[in-house]
Coordinates of C-alpha atoms and ligand atoms in Angstrom, one line a residue:
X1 CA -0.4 9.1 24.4
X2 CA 0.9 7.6 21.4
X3 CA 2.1 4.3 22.8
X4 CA -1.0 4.3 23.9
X5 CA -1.4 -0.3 22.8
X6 CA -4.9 -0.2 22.2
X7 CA -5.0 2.9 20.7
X8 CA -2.1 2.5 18.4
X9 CA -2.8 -1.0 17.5
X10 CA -6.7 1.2 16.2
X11 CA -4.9 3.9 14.3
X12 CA -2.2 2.1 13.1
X13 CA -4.1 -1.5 12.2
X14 CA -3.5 -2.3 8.8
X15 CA -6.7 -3.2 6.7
X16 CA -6.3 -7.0 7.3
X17 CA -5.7 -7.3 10.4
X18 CA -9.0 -4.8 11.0
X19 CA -11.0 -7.1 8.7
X20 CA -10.2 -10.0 11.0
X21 CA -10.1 -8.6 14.4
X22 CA -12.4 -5.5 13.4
X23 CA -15.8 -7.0 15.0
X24 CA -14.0 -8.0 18.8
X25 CA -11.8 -4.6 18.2
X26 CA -11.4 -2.1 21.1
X27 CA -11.0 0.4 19.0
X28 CA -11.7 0.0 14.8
X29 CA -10.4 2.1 11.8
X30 CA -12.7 1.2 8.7
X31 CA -11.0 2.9 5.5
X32 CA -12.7 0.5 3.1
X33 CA -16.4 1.0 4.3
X34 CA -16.6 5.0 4.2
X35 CA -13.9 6.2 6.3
X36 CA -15.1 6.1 10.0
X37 CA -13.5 5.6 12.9
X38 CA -15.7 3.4 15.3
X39 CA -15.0 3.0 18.9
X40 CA -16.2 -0.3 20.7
X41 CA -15.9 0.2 24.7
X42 CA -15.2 -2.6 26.5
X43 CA -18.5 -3.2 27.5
X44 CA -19.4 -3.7 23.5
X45 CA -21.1 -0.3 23.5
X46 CA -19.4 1.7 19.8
X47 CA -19.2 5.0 19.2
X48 CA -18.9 7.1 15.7
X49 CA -15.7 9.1 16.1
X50 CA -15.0 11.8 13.0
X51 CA -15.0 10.8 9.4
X52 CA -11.4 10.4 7.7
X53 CA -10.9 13.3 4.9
X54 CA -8.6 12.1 2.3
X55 CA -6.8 15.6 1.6
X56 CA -4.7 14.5 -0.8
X57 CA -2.0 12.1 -3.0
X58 CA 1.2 12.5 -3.1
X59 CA 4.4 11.0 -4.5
X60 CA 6.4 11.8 -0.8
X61 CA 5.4 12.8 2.5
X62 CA 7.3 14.3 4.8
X63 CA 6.3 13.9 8.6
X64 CA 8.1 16.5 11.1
X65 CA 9.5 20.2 9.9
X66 CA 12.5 20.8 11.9
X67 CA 16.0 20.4 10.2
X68 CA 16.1 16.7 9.1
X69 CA 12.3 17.2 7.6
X70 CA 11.9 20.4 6.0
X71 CA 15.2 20.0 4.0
X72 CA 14.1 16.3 3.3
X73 CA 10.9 18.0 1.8
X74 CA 13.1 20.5 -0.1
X75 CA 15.6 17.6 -1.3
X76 CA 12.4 15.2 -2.8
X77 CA 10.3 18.4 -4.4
X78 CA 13.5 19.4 -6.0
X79 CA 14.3 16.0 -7.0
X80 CA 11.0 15.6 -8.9
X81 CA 8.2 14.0 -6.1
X82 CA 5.6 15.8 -5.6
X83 CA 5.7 16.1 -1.9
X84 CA 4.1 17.3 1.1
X85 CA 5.0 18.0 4.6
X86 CA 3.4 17.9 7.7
X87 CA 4.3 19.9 11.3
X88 CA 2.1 20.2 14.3
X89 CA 3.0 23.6 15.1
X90 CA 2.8 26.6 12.8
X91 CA 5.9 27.1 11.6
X92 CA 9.1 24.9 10.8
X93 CA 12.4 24.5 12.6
X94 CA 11.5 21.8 14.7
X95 CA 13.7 22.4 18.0
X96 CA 15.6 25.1 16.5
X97 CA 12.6 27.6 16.8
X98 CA 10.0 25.2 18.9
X99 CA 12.8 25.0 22.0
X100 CA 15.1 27.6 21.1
X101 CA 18.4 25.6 20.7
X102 CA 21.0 27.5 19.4
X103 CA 23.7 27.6 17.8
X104 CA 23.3 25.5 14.6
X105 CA 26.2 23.3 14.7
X106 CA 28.0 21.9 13.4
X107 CA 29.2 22.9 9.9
X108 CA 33.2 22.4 9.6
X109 CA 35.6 20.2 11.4
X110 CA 39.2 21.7 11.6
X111 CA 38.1 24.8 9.8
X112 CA 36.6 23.1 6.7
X113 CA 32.7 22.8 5.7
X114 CA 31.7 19.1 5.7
X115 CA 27.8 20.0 5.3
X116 CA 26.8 21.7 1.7
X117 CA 23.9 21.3 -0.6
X118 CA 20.9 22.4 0.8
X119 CA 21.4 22.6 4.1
X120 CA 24.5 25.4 3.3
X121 CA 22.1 27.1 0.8
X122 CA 19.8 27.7 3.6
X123 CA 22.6 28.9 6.0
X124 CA 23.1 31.1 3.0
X125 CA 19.8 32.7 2.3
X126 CA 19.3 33.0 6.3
X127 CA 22.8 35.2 6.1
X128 CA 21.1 37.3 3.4
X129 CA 18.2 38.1 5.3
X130 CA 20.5 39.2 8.3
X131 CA 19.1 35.7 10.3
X132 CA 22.6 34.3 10.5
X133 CA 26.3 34.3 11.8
X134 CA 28.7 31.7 10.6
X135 CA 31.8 31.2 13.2
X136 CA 34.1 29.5 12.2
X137 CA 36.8 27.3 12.3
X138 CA 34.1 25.4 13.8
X139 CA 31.1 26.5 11.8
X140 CA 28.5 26.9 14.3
X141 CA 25.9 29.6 13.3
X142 CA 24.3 32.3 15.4
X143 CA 20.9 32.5 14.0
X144 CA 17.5 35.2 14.6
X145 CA 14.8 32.5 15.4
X146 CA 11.9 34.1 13.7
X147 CA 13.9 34.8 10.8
X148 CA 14.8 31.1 10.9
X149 CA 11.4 30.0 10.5
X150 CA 10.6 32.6 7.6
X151 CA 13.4 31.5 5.7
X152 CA 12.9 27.8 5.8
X153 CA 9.3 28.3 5.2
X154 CA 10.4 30.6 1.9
X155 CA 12.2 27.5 0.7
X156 CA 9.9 24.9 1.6
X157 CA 7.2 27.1 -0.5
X158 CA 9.5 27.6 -3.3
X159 CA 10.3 24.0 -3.9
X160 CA 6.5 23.4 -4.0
X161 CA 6.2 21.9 -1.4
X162 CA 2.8 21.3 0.2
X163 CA 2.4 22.1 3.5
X164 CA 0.2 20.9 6.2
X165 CA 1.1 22.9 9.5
X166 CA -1.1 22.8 12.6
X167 CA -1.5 19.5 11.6
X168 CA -0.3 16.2 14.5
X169 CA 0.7 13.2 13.2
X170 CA -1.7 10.5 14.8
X171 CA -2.1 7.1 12.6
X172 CA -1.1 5.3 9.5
X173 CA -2.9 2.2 7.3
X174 CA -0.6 -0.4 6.2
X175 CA -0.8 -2.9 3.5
X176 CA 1.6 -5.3 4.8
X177 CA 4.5 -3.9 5.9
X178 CA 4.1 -1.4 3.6
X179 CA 2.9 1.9 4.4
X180 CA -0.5 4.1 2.4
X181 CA -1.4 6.8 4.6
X182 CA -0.9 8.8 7.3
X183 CA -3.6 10.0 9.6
X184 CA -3.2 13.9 10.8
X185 CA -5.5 15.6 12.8
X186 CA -6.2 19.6 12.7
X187 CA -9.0 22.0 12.5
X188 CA -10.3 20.1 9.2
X189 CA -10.7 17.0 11.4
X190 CA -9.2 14.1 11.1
X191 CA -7.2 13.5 7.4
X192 CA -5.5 11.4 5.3
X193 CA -2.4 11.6 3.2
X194 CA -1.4 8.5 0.8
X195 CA 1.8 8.6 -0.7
X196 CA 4.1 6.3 -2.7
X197 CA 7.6 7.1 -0.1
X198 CA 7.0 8.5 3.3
X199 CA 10.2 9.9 5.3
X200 CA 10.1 10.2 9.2
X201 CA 11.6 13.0 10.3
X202 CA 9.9 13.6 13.6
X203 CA 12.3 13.6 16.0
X204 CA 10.6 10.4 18.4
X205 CA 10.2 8.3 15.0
X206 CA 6.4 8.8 15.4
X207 CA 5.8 7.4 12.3
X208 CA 8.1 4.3 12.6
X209 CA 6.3 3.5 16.5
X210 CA 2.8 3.6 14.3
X211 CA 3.9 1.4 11.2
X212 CA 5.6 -0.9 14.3
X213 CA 9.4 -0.9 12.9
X214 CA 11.8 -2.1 15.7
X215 CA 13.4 0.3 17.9
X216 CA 17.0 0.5 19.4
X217 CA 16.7 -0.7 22.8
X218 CA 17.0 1.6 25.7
X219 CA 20.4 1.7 27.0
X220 CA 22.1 2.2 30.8
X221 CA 22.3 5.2 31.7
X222 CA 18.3 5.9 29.8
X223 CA 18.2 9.1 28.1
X224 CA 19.9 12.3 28.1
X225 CA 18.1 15.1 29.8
X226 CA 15.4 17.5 28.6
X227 CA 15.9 21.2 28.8
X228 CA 13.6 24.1 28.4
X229 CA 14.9 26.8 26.8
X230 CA 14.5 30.5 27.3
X231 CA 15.5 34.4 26.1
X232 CA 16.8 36.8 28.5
X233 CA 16.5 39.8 27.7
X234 CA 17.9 42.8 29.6
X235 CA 21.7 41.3 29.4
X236 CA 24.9 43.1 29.0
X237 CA 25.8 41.2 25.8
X238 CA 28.4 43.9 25.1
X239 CA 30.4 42.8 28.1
X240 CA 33.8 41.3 28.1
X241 CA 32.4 37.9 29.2
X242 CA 29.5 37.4 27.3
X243 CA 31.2 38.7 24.2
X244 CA 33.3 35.7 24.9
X245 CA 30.9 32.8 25.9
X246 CA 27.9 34.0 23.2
X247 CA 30.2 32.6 20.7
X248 CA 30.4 28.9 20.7
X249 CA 33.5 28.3 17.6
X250 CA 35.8 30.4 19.8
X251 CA 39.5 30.0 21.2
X252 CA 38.5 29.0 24.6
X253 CA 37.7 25.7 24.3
X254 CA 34.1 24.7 26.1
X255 CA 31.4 26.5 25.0
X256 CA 29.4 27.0 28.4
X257 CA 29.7 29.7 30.2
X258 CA 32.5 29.1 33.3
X259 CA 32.5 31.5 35.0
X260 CA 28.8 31.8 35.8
X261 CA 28.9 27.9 36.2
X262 CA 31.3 28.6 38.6
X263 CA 29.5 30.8 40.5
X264 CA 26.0 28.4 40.6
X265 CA 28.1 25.1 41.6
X266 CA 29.2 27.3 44.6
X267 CA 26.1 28.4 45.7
X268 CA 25.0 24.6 45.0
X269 CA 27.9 23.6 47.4
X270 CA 26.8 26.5 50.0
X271 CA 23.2 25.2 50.4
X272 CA 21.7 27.1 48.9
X273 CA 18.2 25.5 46.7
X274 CA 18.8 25.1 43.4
X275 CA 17.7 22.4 40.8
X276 CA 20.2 20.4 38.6
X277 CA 21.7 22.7 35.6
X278 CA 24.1 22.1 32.6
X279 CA 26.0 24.7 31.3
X280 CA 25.3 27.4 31.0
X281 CA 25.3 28.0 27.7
X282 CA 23.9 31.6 26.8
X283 CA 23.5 31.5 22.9
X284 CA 23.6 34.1 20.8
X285 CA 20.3 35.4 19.0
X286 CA 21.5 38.3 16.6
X287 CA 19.7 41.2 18.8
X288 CA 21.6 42.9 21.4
X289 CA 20.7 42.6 25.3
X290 CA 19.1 39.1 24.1
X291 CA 20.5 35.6 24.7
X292 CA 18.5 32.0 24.3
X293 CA 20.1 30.2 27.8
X294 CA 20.2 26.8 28.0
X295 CA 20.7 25.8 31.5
X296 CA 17.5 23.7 32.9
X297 CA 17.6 20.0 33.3
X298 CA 15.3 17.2 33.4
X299 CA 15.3 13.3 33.0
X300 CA 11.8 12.7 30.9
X301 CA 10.3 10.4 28.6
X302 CA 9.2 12.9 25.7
X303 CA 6.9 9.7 23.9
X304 CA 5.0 9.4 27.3
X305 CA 2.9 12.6 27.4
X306 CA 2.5 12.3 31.3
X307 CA 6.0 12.5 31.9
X308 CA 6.8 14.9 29.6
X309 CA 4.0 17.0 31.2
X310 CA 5.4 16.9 34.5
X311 CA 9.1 17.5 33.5
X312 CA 7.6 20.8 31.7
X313 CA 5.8 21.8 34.4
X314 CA 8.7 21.6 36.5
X315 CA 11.3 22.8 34.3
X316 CA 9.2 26.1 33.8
X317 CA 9.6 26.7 37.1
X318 CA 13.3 26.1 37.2
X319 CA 13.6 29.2 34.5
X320 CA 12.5 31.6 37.0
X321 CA 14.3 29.8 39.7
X322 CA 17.6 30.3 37.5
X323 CA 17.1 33.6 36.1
X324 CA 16.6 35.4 40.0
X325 CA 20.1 33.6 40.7
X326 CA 21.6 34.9 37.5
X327 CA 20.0 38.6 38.9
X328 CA 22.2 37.9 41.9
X329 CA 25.4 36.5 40.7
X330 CA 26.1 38.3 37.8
X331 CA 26.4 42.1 36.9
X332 CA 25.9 40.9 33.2
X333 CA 22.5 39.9 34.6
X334 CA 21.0 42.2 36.7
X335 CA 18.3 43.7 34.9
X336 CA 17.6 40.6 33.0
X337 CA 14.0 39.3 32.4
X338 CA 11.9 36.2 31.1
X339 CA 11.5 37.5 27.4
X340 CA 10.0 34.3 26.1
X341 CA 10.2 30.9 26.8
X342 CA 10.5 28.3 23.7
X343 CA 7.0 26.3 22.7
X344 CA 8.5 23.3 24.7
X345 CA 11.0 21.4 26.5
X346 CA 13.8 20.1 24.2
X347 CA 14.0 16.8 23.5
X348 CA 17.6 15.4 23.6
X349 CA 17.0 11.7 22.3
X350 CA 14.1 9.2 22.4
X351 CA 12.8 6.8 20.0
X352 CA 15.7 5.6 17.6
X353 CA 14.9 3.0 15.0
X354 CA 16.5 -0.1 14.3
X355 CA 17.9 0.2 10.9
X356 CA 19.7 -2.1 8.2
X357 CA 23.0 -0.1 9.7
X358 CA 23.3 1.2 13.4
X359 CA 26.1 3.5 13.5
X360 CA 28.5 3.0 16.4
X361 CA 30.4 5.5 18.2
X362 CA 33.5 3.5 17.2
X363 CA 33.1 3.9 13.4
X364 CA 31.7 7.7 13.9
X365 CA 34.7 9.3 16.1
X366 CA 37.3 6.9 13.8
X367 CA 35.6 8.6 10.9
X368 CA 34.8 4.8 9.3
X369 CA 33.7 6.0 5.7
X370 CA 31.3 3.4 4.1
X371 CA 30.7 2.4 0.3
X372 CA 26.9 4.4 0.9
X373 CA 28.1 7.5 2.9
X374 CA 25.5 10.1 2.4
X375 CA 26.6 12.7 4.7
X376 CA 28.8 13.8 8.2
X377 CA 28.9 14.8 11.3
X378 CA 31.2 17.1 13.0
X379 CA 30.0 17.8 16.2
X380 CA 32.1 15.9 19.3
X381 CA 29.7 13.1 21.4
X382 CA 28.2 14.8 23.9
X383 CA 26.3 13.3 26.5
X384 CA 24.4 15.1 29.3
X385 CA 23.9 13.3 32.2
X386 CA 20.2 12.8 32.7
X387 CA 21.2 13.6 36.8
X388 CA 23.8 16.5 38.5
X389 CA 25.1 19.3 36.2
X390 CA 28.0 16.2 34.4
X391 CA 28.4 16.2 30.5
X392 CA 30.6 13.2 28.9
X393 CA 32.5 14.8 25.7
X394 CA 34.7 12.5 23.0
X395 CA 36.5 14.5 20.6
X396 CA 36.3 12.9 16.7
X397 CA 39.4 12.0 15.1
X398 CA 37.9 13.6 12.0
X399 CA 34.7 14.3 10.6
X400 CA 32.2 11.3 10.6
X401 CA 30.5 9.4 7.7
X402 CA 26.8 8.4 8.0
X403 CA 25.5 5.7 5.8
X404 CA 22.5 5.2 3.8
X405 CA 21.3 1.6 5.6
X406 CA 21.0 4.0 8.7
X407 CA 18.2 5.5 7.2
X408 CA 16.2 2.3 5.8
X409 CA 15.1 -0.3 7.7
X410 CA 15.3 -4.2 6.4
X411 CA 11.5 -4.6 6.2
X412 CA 9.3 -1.2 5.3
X413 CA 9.7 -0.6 1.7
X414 CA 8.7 2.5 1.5
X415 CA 10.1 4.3 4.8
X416 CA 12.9 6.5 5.3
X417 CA 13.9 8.4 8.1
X418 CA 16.3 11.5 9.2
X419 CA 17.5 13.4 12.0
X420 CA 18.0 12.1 15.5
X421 CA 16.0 9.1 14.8
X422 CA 17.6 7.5 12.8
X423 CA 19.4 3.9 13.4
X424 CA 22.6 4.6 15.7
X425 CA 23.9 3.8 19.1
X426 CA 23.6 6.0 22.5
X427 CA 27.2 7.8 21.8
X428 CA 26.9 8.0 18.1
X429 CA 23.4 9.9 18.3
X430 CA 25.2 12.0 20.7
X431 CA 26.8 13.7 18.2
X432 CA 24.6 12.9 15.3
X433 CA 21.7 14.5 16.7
X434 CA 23.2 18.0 16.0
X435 CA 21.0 20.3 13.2
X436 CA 23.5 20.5 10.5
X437 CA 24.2 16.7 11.1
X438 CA 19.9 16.4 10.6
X439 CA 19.7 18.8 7.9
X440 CA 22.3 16.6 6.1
X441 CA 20.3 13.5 7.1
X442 CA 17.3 15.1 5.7
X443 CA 18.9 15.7 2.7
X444 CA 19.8 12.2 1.8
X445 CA 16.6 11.0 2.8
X446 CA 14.3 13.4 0.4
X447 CA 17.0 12.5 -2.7
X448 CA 16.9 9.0 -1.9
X449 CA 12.9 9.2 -1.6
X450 CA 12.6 10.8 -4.9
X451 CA 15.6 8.7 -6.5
X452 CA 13.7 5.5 -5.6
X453 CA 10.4 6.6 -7.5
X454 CA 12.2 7.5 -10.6
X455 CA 14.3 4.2 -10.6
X456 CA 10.9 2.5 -9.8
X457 CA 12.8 0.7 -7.1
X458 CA 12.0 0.2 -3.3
X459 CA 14.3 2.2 -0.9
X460 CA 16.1 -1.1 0.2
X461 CA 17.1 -1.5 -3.4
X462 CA 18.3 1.6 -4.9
X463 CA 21.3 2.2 -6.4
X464 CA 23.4 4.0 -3.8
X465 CA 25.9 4.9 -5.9
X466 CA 23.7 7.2 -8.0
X467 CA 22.7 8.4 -4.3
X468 CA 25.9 9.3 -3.6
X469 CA 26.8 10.8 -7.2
X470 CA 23.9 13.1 -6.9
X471 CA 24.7 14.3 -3.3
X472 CA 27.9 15.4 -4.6
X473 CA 26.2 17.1 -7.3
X474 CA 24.2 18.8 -5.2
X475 CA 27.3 19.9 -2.7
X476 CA 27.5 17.1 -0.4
X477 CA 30.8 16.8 0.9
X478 CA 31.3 13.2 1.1
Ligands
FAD1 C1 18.5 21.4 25.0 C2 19.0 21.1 23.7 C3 20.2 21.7 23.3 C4 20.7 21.4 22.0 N1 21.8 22.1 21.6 C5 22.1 22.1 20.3 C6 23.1 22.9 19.7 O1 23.7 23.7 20.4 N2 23.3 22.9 18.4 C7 22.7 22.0 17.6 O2 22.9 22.0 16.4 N3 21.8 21.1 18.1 C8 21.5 21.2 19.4 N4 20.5 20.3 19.9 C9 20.0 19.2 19.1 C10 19.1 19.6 17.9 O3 18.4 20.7 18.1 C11 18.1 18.5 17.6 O4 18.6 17.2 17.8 C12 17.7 18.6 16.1 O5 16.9 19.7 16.0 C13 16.9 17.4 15.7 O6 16.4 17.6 14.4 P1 15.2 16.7 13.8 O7 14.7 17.4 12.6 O8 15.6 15.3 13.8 O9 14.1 16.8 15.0 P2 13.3 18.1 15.7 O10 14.2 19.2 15.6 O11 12.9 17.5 17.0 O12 12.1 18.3 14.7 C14 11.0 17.4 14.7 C15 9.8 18.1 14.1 O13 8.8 17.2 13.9 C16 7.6 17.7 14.5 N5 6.8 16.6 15.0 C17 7.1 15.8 16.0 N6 6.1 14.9 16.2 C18 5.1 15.2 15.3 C19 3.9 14.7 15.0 N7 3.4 13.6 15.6 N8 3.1 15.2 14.0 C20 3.6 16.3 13.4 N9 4.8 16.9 13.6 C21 5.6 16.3 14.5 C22 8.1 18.7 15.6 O14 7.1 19.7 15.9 C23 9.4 19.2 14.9 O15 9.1 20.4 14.1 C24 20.0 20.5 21.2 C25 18.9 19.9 21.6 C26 18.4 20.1 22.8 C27 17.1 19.5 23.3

């Protein structure tokens, strides 16, 4: 468990604090003398634990591949840092393709784009391949999920881009507040990764808990629910309603299925056994007979591995719970069957840092444009009530600015981070947290990474108008 306090405090110890507190520690990282880890019970009896391999140097490392961190990883490459990227499963996407959340959204707001540059490009290339379906006037985007991950490995590769897959996250080594490695564990062992910018784009600000930057505090209410998603196959996709509710930029207004939530909120009210739902939203995945349904719903904790486990657990047997009732209720869904279900549980929110900006809902749904805007968000707030089937939904009053302070904090030089981490309230996440939203984030984040090399020039103090006047350049629409 990463918050794990002894065990953090070991992996994450920078070298001074080890040199002082090294002898009496529970658990000791030595980088300088030959790259052991030594465990000291607390009996006093130590233990070698695997050498640390350095595997290699880079100018900026990516942690996390789903849509803030492989386009971050794209954006730095591209902007001139040689730059690696590391993702504990094997392949990229990050919820996208790991918990089979669809669609992408969102793209426009009152029919026009507000997300270009890379993020577009690859909405592009995944259209060329046959991997994507662009609806507008919203601009959500129907995608194939294995295509998805072959695309945005294709550009990853062909920005040259290193890539460490099957590789976890598990430890950094500070100097100061400033960070020098990160620790990642695979099949080589246990390895290291120095670089000169790091960017956090792992969803739960993994790296940001390890180098010990503050986090926004927990609000009422917790977080929003998990859900594990799943495809059904065996549907009658070509039907009146699922032709209607597959597609989640049309005329009808809410995007989950009614009808069928109709139905289940009776049977609810009748007695009848079932667990807590949202939705139903039955997602589109480009192959007909298939949807990806998102209905399942869990509170968990996804940085407490125990929790998560047991929400999992559960939620898995919820699928099957849901898919005989969907059998039952719908004629669309008789002959429907448990095609796969995604790699995990999706993770709505967790860990979000505390940055030199927190964005508020206020600003967000007033559209509040600030002197460092570095990309939007379109997507309404939308908050799932960790309990009953509820949702809260605020409508923007035009498509929202995100600032560059949300992705710094005020005292890690060297840090950035994207996607749903990064620094901004409950309701503002809400919406924020959305993949074209991240992919934008990541976007920002790699440019700014690589821009604050080349201006030789910490990430606090960078010149964000340049920021901005290369975003443009590169499509941004802010
Ligand atoms: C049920 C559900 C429904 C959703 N519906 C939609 C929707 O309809 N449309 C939409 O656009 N968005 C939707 N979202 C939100 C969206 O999918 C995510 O918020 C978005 O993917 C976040 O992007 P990210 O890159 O910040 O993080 P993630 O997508 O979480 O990616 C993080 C990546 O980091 C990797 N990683 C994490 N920890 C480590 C580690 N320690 N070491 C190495 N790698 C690590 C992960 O494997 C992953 O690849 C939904 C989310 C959920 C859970």
């Amino acid at each position: 468990m990463l918050s794990n306090n002894n065990r953090k405090l070991a992996i994450s110890m920078d070298r001074r604090l080890f040199l002082k507190e090294g002898a009496a520690g529970v658990i000791a990282l030595s980088l300088a003398s030959g790259k052991v880890f030594t465990a000291c019970s607390p009996s006093g009896n130590s233990a070698e634990l695997p050498a640390v391999h350095p595997a290699g140097s880079y100018d900026v490392v990516v942690c996390g591949g789903g849509p803030a961190g492989f386009i971050a990883a794209i954006a730095a490459s591209r902007g001139g840092a040689r730059t690696a990227l590391v993702e504990r499963y094997g392949f990229l996407g990050g919820m996208a393709t790991m918990g089979y959340v669809a669609p992408i959204s969102e793209f426009g707001f009152a029919g026009e784009r507000v997300i270009g540059g890379i993020p577009w490009e690859f909405i592009g290339r995944l259209e060329e391949l046959g991997g994507a379906f662009v609806e507008w006037p919203k601009g959500n985007v129907d995608f194939d999920i294995e295509l998805y991950k072959l695309c945005a490995q294709r550009m990853v590769m062909e920005a040259g881009v290193d890539l460490f897959m099957h590789s976890s996250l598990i430890g950094c080594e500070m100097e100061g507040n400033k960070l020098v490695n990160v620790f990642i564990e695979n099949k080589n062992g246990l390895e290291s990764l120095a670089a000169k910018r790091f960017i956090d784009a792992t969803g739960d600000a993994d790296l940001c808990h390890l180098a010990g930057v503050p986090m926004q505090p927990v609000e009422d209410g917790g977080v929003q629910p998990s859900s594990f998603c799943f495809v059904l196959s065996g549907v009658d996709t070509d039907s009146e309603m699922m032709q209607q509710y597959m597609h989640h930029s049309g005329k009808h207004g809410a995007s989950e299925c009614k009808p069928i939530r109709e139905k289940l909120l009776k049977l609810k009210d009748e007695g009848t056994p079932l667990p807590d739902f949202g939705g139903p939203w039955f997602n589109d995945v480009m192959h007909r007979g298939s949807v990806a349904v998102n209905i399942t719903r869990a509170a968990a904790d996804s940085t407490d591995n125990r929790d998560f486990t047991a929400a999992e657990c559960r939620l898995r047997e919820d699928i099957f719970t849901f898919t005989d009732a969907l059998r039952k209720i719908s004629p669309e869904f008789k002959d429907c069957y448990v095609a796969s279900t995604a790699p995990q549980a999706g993770i709505r929110e967790s860990r979000r840092i505390l940055g030199v900006h927190t964005v508020t809902a206020e600003e967000y749904v007033s559209g509040f444009k600030y002197p460092d805007s570095i990309s939007r968000g379109a997507h309404p707030i939308d908050v799932h009530a960790a309990k009953g089937s509820g949702q809260e939904v605020i409508r923007l009053e035009q498509a929202a600015y995100v600032p560059y302070r949300a992705l710094i904090t005020k005292d890690f030089p060297n840090l950035l981070v994207a996607g749903r981490c990064i620094s901004a309230d409950r309701k503002a996440l809400a919406s924020l947290r959305v993949q074209a939203s991240c992919m934008g984030l990541g976007q920002a984040a790699g440019t700014a990474a690589a821009q604050s090399l080349s201006e030789g020039k910490y990430v606090q103090d960078i010149d964000t108008s340049t920021l901005v006047s290369k975003l443009r350049e590169m499509g941004a629409v802010i």
